[in-house]
């Protein structure tokens, strides 16, 4: 890497106890329900609907990414959602939220490293702001069950799913139903994202195959053919080889983080130009904040859905100024690059 280049931070998926993945621990995590940062101005059902098929998006992951030199972004989180409804499985949306150290929701002091006295697994479906969350997905739930008025949902679709999977029985017994939330098979498996700094990779690792030893004993025609094959090693192949080399030391990485770093693409197809990345509504450019790697798919049990989510790289671009648009959640931009099928 060039002198002064930022170190890249790598994210790895690891199992963690439920309490470590709650909002007050400021986690980076995959799956489960979102651990919302600011409890006000959450994206509503319309913002969290797939732009292609209109069904509710699933929470994919969040990254806790504070900006130490910015008082207004002492706490900062990026939340990524994707469509997992076959046959679509294509929509993606990403939101940023940031808070000063002194705010209405969290202690000024860092969170305790020890588990809280109650280690119950109960799911909290109401935020400190009073907002209720959907029983199925944990996103804002403005709709309520018209019979018991105790169950909240983001959409008719999730209300129907919950009704089918048990609310029909518990609706009449509101005393204990809150603690029993069935598995709706909607959330992804939950993991903590543990961050480590990437080691420098020595450039020697990237070497073209050396054909010289084997060509000595061959006829000239074959030698020429091999030469032209080596020359025509396509740009596609070079990009994929570079990708493989870059991740070789840490093949389990699910995330590469670094504001303003260059992404490593998996293919020569569908690499965005600057004009493809829309500016932030505040007027600033957007820069790469992190990229999600294909290795994450191994953790998501996505295949059990038949036609399922898939990607090569998800590149998340955020406002270079990390502008403060109120206390709410600001939508940012995500670019999806698929793996090309090379013959």
Short mmCIF file of C-alpha atoms in Angstrom, two decimals:
data_model
loop_
_atom_site.label_atom_id
_atom_site.label_comp_id
_atom_site.label_asym_id
_atom_site.label_seq_id
_atom_site.Cartn_x
_atom_site.Cartn_y
_atom_site.Cartn_z
CA UNK A 1 0.00 0.00 0.00
CA UNK A 2 1.14 3.56 -0.60
CA UNK A 3 2.73 5.35 2.32
CA UNK A 4 0.08 7.01 4.41
CA UNK A 5 -2.67 4.83 2.95
CA UNK A 6 -5.34 4.06 5.50
CA UNK A 7 -5.26 0.64 7.04
CA UNK A 8 -8.26 -1.42 6.08
CA UNK A 9 -10.26 -2.96 8.90
CA UNK A 10 -11.61 -6.43 8.35
CA UNK A 11 -14.84 -7.73 9.86
CA UNK A 12 -15.38 -11.36 10.87
CA UNK A 13 -18.65 -13.02 11.94
CA UNK A 14 -18.52 -14.56 15.42
CA UNK A 15 -21.16 -15.94 17.76
CA UNK A 16 -21.92 -13.69 20.74
CA UNK A 17 -24.36 -13.66 23.67
CA UNK A 18 -27.60 -11.78 22.96
CA UNK A 19 -26.86 -8.96 25.44
CA UNK A 20 -23.70 -7.94 23.56
CA UNK A 21 -25.76 -7.30 20.43
CA UNK A 22 -28.24 -4.85 21.97
CA UNK A 23 -28.32 -1.15 21.17
CA UNK A 24 -26.74 -0.02 24.44
CA UNK A 25 -23.59 -2.04 23.60
CA UNK A 26 -23.18 -0.21 20.24
CA UNK A 27 -22.60 -3.45 18.34
CA UNK A 28 -21.53 -4.15 14.79
CA UNK A 29 -23.54 -7.20 13.86
CA UNK A 30 -25.11 -9.38 11.20
CA UNK A 31 -28.74 -10.54 11.21
CA UNK A 32 -31.36 -10.73 13.92
CA UNK A 33 -33.30 -7.50 14.50
CA UNK A 34 -31.59 -4.13 14.03
CA UNK A 35 -29.98 -2.74 17.21
CA UNK A 36 -31.19 0.77 16.38
CA UNK A 37 -28.85 3.59 17.43
CA UNK A 38 -30.95 6.77 17.66
CA UNK A 39 -34.47 5.92 18.80
CA UNK A 40 -36.03 8.80 16.86
CA UNK A 41 -36.57 9.30 13.14
CA UNK A 42 -36.32 5.60 12.23
CA UNK A 43 -36.87 4.74 8.58
CA UNK A 44 -40.55 3.82 8.20
CA UNK A 45 -42.16 0.94 6.31
CA UNK A 46 -42.04 2.79 2.99
CA UNK A 47 -38.29 3.45 3.31
CA UNK A 48 -37.75 -0.21 4.21
CA UNK A 49 -39.77 -1.65 1.33
CA UNK A 50 -37.96 -3.25 -1.60
CA UNK A 51 -37.85 -0.76 -4.48
CA UNK A 52 -38.31 -3.66 -6.91
CA UNK A 53 -41.00 -5.92 -5.38
CA UNK A 54 -42.39 -3.62 -2.59
CA UNK A 55 -42.14 -6.32 0.12
CA UNK A 56 -40.50 -5.54 3.47
CA UNK A 57 -36.70 -5.73 3.44
CA UNK A 58 -34.76 -7.91 5.90
CA UNK A 59 -32.08 -6.44 8.14
CA UNK A 60 -28.71 -7.68 6.85
CA UNK A 61 -26.08 -5.97 9.03
CA UNK A 62 -25.02 -2.85 10.88
CA UNK A 63 -21.60 -1.31 11.42
CA UNK A 64 -20.82 0.93 14.38
CA UNK A 65 -18.57 3.57 12.82
CA UNK A 66 -18.10 6.64 15.02
CA UNK A 67 -16.09 9.64 13.79
CA UNK A 68 -13.82 10.50 16.74
CA UNK A 69 -13.11 14.06 15.55
CA UNK A 70 -16.81 14.93 15.20
CA UNK A 71 -18.82 15.81 18.31
CA UNK A 72 -22.10 15.26 16.44
CA UNK A 73 -21.04 11.75 15.34
CA UNK A 74 -19.58 10.42 18.59
CA UNK A 75 -21.97 7.49 18.03
CA UNK A 76 -22.59 6.56 14.41
CA UNK A 77 -24.11 3.51 12.76
CA UNK A 78 -24.70 2.30 9.21
CA UNK A 79 -27.66 -0.09 8.72
CA UNK A 80 -27.95 -2.26 5.60
CA UNK A 81 -31.16 -4.03 4.51
CA UNK A 82 -31.81 -6.45 1.65
CA UNK A 83 -34.76 -8.18 0.01
CA UNK A 84 -34.88 -11.91 0.69
CA UNK A 85 -38.26 -12.57 -0.88
CA UNK A 86 -38.07 -14.95 -3.85
CA UNK A 87 -38.15 -14.48 -6.76
CA UNK A 88 -36.90 -10.89 -6.25
CA UNK A 89 -34.06 -11.09 -3.68
CA UNK A 90 -32.48 -8.04 -5.25
CA UNK A 91 -33.47 -4.82 -3.44
CA UNK A 92 -30.93 -3.12 -1.13
CA UNK A 93 -31.14 0.02 1.03
CA UNK A 94 -28.75 1.53 3.55
CA UNK A 95 -29.22 4.16 6.28
CA UNK A 96 -26.86 6.22 8.46
CA UNK A 97 -27.60 7.59 11.93
CA UNK A 98 -25.37 9.58 14.28
CA UNK A 99 -25.60 11.09 17.76
CA UNK A 100 -23.46 13.29 20.01
CA UNK A 101 -22.04 11.74 23.18
CA UNK A 102 -24.63 13.57 25.27
CA UNK A 103 -27.98 12.44 23.89
CA UNK A 104 -31.44 11.40 25.07
CA UNK A 105 -30.93 7.66 24.66
CA UNK A 106 -27.58 6.52 26.07
CA UNK A 107 -25.32 7.03 29.06
CA UNK A 108 -22.44 9.48 28.65
CA UNK A 109 -20.13 6.73 29.93
CA UNK A 110 -19.05 3.72 27.83
CA UNK A 111 -21.18 0.59 28.26
CA UNK A 112 -20.20 -2.08 30.79
CA UNK A 113 -18.16 -5.01 29.54
CA UNK A 114 -20.11 -7.32 31.84
CA UNK A 115 -23.45 -8.96 31.11
CA UNK A 116 -26.42 -7.17 32.69
CA UNK A 117 -27.95 -8.83 35.77
CA UNK A 118 -30.96 -9.99 33.76
CA UNK A 119 -29.69 -12.14 30.94
CA UNK A 120 -33.18 -12.96 29.73
CA UNK A 121 -33.56 -13.59 26.03
CA UNK A 122 -36.68 -11.42 25.85
CA UNK A 123 -36.84 -9.24 22.77
CA UNK A 124 -37.39 -5.54 23.37
CA UNK A 125 -40.01 -4.25 20.94
CA UNK A 126 -40.29 -0.69 22.21
CA UNK A 127 -37.63 2.01 21.93
CA UNK A 128 -36.78 4.62 24.56
CA UNK A 129 -38.53 7.17 22.34
CA UNK A 130 -41.75 5.20 22.85
CA UNK A 131 -41.79 3.94 19.26
CA UNK A 132 -43.06 0.37 18.86
CA UNK A 133 -41.29 -2.16 16.65
CA UNK A 134 -42.69 -4.87 14.40
CA UNK A 135 -42.84 -8.32 16.04
CA UNK A 136 -41.51 -9.97 12.91
CA UNK A 137 -38.62 -7.78 11.74
CA UNK A 138 -37.85 -5.29 14.54
CA UNK A 139 -38.36 -2.26 12.29
CA UNK A 140 -40.77 0.59 12.97
CA UNK A 141 -44.27 -0.82 13.60
CA UNK A 142 -46.96 1.83 13.03
CA UNK A 143 -49.72 -0.78 12.50
CA UNK A 144 -51.31 -2.53 15.45
CA UNK A 145 -53.45 -5.64 15.91
CA UNK A 146 -57.03 -4.34 15.95
CA UNK A 147 -58.11 -6.94 18.52
CA UNK A 148 -55.54 -6.78 21.32
CA UNK A 149 -53.81 -3.46 20.42
CA UNK A 150 -50.62 -4.92 21.91
CA UNK A 151 -48.91 -6.33 18.84
CA UNK A 152 -47.26 -3.93 16.39
CA UNK A 153 -46.29 -4.49 12.78
CA UNK A 154 -44.54 -2.72 9.92
CA UNK A 155 -46.93 -4.14 7.33
CA UNK A 156 -50.02 -6.21 6.65
CA UNK A 157 -47.65 -8.88 5.35
CA UNK A 158 -45.85 -9.26 8.68
CA UNK A 159 -49.09 -9.10 10.64
CA UNK A 160 -50.45 -12.01 8.60
CA UNK A 161 -47.23 -13.99 9.10
CA UNK A 162 -47.31 -13.48 12.88
CA UNK A 163 -51.04 -14.31 13.06
CA UNK A 164 -50.42 -17.58 11.28
CA UNK A 165 -47.47 -18.48 13.49
CA UNK A 166 -49.12 -18.04 16.87
CA UNK A 167 -50.55 -14.58 17.48
CA UNK A 168 -53.94 -16.05 16.62
CA UNK A 169 -53.67 -18.10 19.86
CA UNK A 170 -51.99 -15.51 22.10
CA UNK A 171 -54.02 -12.51 20.93
CA UNK A 172 -56.70 -13.34 23.51
CA UNK A 173 -54.16 -13.72 26.38
CA UNK A 174 -52.25 -10.47 26.28
CA UNK A 175 -50.66 -11.04 29.74
CA UNK A 176 -47.83 -13.25 28.63
CA UNK A 177 -47.74 -13.05 24.88
CA UNK A 178 -45.07 -10.39 24.56
CA UNK A 179 -42.31 -12.74 25.56
CA UNK A 180 -43.18 -15.46 23.11
CA UNK A 181 -42.04 -14.50 19.67
CA UNK A 182 -42.09 -17.37 17.19
CA UNK A 183 -39.39 -17.92 14.60
CA UNK A 184 -40.98 -16.34 11.54
CA UNK A 185 -38.11 -17.53 9.36
CA UNK A 186 -37.67 -13.92 8.30
CA UNK A 187 -34.57 -12.81 10.23
CA UNK A 188 -31.06 -13.85 9.26
CA UNK A 189 -28.94 -15.76 11.81
CA UNK A 190 -27.29 -13.31 14.23
CA UNK A 191 -23.53 -12.82 14.66
CA UNK A 192 -21.29 -10.15 16.09
CA UNK A 193 -18.93 -8.49 13.59
CA UNK A 194 -15.48 -8.46 15.17
CA UNK A 195 -13.04 -5.98 13.63
CA UNK A 196 -9.29 -6.47 13.10
CA UNK A 197 -6.79 -4.38 11.12
CA UNK A 198 -5.60 -5.96 7.89
CA UNK A 199 -1.96 -7.00 7.75
CA UNK A 200 0.02 -5.61 4.84
CA UNK A 201 0.30 -8.15 2.04
CA UNK A 202 3.69 -8.32 0.39
CA UNK A 203 3.42 -7.69 -3.36
CA UNK A 204 5.47 -10.82 -4.19
CA UNK A 205 2.34 -12.86 -3.71
CA UNK A 206 0.89 -11.64 -6.99
CA UNK A 207 2.81 -13.56 -9.62
CA UNK A 208 1.79 -14.71 -13.05
CA UNK A 209 2.33 -18.38 -13.78
CA UNK A 210 5.79 -18.83 -15.20
CA UNK A 211 5.59 -20.99 -18.29
CA UNK A 212 9.31 -20.81 -19.16
CA UNK A 213 10.31 -24.08 -17.51
CA UNK A 214 7.78 -26.17 -19.36
CA UNK A 215 8.24 -24.50 -22.74
CA UNK A 216 11.87 -25.53 -23.15
CA UNK A 217 11.03 -29.01 -24.38
CA UNK A 218 8.14 -27.98 -26.62
CA UNK A 219 7.75 -27.09 -30.21
CA UNK A 220 7.65 -23.42 -31.21
CA UNK A 221 3.98 -23.51 -32.24
CA UNK A 222 2.91 -24.61 -28.79
CA UNK A 223 5.21 -22.06 -27.21
CA UNK A 224 3.58 -19.28 -29.24
CA UNK A 225 0.14 -20.52 -28.28
CA UNK A 226 1.07 -20.48 -24.60
CA UNK A 227 2.51 -16.99 -24.96
CA UNK A 228 -0.65 -15.65 -26.51
CA UNK A 229 -2.74 -17.36 -23.82
CA UNK A 230 -0.66 -15.68 -21.15
CA UNK A 231 -1.01 -12.31 -22.88
CA UNK A 232 -4.74 -12.70 -23.27
CA UNK A 233 -5.20 -13.50 -19.65
CA UNK A 234 -8.18 -11.26 -19.51
CA UNK A 235 -8.64 -8.15 -17.44
CA UNK A 236 -11.46 -10.12 -15.83
CA UNK A 237 -9.03 -12.76 -14.67
CA UNK A 238 -6.53 -10.21 -13.43
CA UNK A 239 -9.18 -8.49 -11.33
CA UNK A 240 -10.40 -11.78 -9.88
CA UNK A 241 -6.81 -12.91 -9.16
CA UNK A 242 -6.12 -9.61 -7.42
CA UNK A 243 -9.28 -10.08 -5.36
CA UNK A 244 -8.22 -13.61 -4.37
CA UNK A 245 -4.72 -12.48 -3.48
CA UNK A 246 -6.03 -9.62 -1.37
CA UNK A 247 -8.23 -11.86 0.74
CA UNK A 248 -5.88 -14.88 0.81
CA UNK A 249 -4.44 -14.10 4.25
CA UNK A 250 -7.89 -13.72 5.83
CA UNK A 251 -10.29 -15.72 3.69
CA UNK A 252 -13.07 -15.55 6.32
CA UNK A 253 -13.46 -11.76 6.12
CA UNK A 254 -17.07 -10.71 5.60
CA UNK A 255 -16.44 -6.96 5.58
CA UNK A 256 -13.70 -4.50 4.59
CA UNK A 257 -14.06 -1.12 6.32
CA UNK A 258 -12.27 2.20 5.74
CA UNK A 259 -13.80 5.57 4.91
CA UNK A 260 -12.49 6.71 1.54
CA UNK A 261 -10.54 3.55 0.70
CA UNK A 262 -10.78 2.03 -2.77
CA UNK A 263 -12.98 -1.05 -2.99
CA UNK A 264 -11.55 -4.32 -4.25
CA UNK A 265 -13.87 -5.54 -6.98
CA UNK A 266 -14.47 -9.20 -7.72
CA UNK A 267 -15.04 -8.69 -11.45
CA UNK A 268 -14.33 -6.25 -14.27
CA UNK A 269 -18.05 -6.00 -15.04
CA UNK A 270 -20.30 -3.41 -13.44
CA UNK A 271 -17.66 -1.31 -11.67
CA UNK A 272 -19.29 2.06 -10.92
CA UNK A 273 -17.97 5.27 -12.44
CA UNK A 274 -17.99 8.42 -10.32
CA UNK A 275 -21.20 9.55 -12.07
CA UNK A 276 -22.94 6.35 -10.92
CA UNK A 277 -22.56 7.27 -7.23
CA UNK A 278 -25.17 9.96 -6.47
CA UNK A 279 -24.13 12.93 -4.32
CA UNK A 280 -25.64 13.29 -0.85
CA UNK A 281 -28.70 15.62 -0.73
CA UNK A 282 -26.49 17.98 1.35
CA UNK A 283 -24.37 18.53 -1.77
CA UNK A 284 -21.29 16.54 -0.70
CA UNK A 285 -19.88 13.61 -2.66
CA UNK A 286 -20.33 10.11 -1.33
CA UNK A 287 -17.27 7.97 -0.56
CA UNK A 288 -16.85 4.27 0.05
CA UNK A 289 -17.32 3.44 3.74
CA UNK A 290 -17.21 -0.35 3.62
CA UNK A 291 -17.76 -3.31 1.36
CA UNK A 292 -19.56 -6.54 2.21
CA UNK A 293 -17.79 -9.65 0.96
CA UNK A 294 -19.34 -12.76 -0.61
CA UNK A 295 -18.12 -14.83 2.36
CA UNK A 296 -21.01 -13.41 4.41
CA UNK A 297 -23.41 -15.52 2.33
CA UNK A 298 -21.98 -18.66 4.01
CA UNK A 299 -23.33 -17.46 7.37
CA UNK A 300 -26.82 -16.53 6.24
CA UNK A 301 -28.34 -19.95 5.47
CA UNK A 302 -29.75 -18.13 2.48
CA UNK A 303 -29.95 -21.17 0.26
CA UNK A 304 -32.80 -22.76 2.16
CA UNK A 305 -35.07 -20.31 0.39
CA UNK A 306 -34.49 -21.82 -3.05
CA UNK A 307 -33.85 -18.73 -5.20
CA UNK A 308 -31.97 -16.64 -2.73
CA UNK A 309 -29.95 -13.54 -2.15
CA UNK A 310 -26.58 -13.44 -3.82
CA UNK A 311 -23.84 -10.92 -4.54
CA UNK A 312 -20.17 -10.61 -5.37
CA UNK A 313 -19.57 -7.30 -3.56
CA UNK A 314 -21.92 -4.85 -1.83
CA UNK A 315 -20.18 -1.47 -1.72
CA UNK A 316 -21.68 1.07 0.71
CA UNK A 317 -21.07 4.74 -0.08
CA UNK A 318 -21.86 7.44 2.50
CA UNK A 319 -21.76 11.24 2.62
CA UNK A 320 -18.11 12.35 2.68
CA UNK A 321 -19.10 15.07 5.17
CA UNK A 322 -21.26 12.65 7.21
CA UNK A 323 -23.79 15.50 7.29
CA UNK A 324 -26.17 15.89 10.20
CA UNK A 325 -29.67 15.91 8.82
CA UNK A 326 -31.52 16.12 12.14
CA UNK A 327 -31.48 13.17 14.54
CA UNK A 328 -33.05 10.79 12.08
CA UNK A 329 -31.73 8.17 9.71
CA UNK A 330 -30.33 9.38 6.40
CA UNK A 331 -30.48 7.10 3.38
CA UNK A 332 -27.11 6.42 1.74
CA UNK A 333 -26.13 4.46 -1.38
CA UNK A 334 -25.24 0.83 -1.99
CA UNK A 335 -23.77 -0.60 -5.21
CA UNK A 336 -24.11 -4.31 -5.93
CA UNK A 337 -21.57 -6.12 -8.06
CA UNK A 338 -22.39 -9.69 -9.03
CA UNK A 339 -19.89 -12.40 -9.74
CA UNK A 340 -19.67 -12.79 -13.51
CA UNK A 341 -19.81 -16.32 -14.84
CA UNK A 342 -16.51 -16.68 -16.62
CA UNK A 343 -16.59 -19.52 -19.15
#
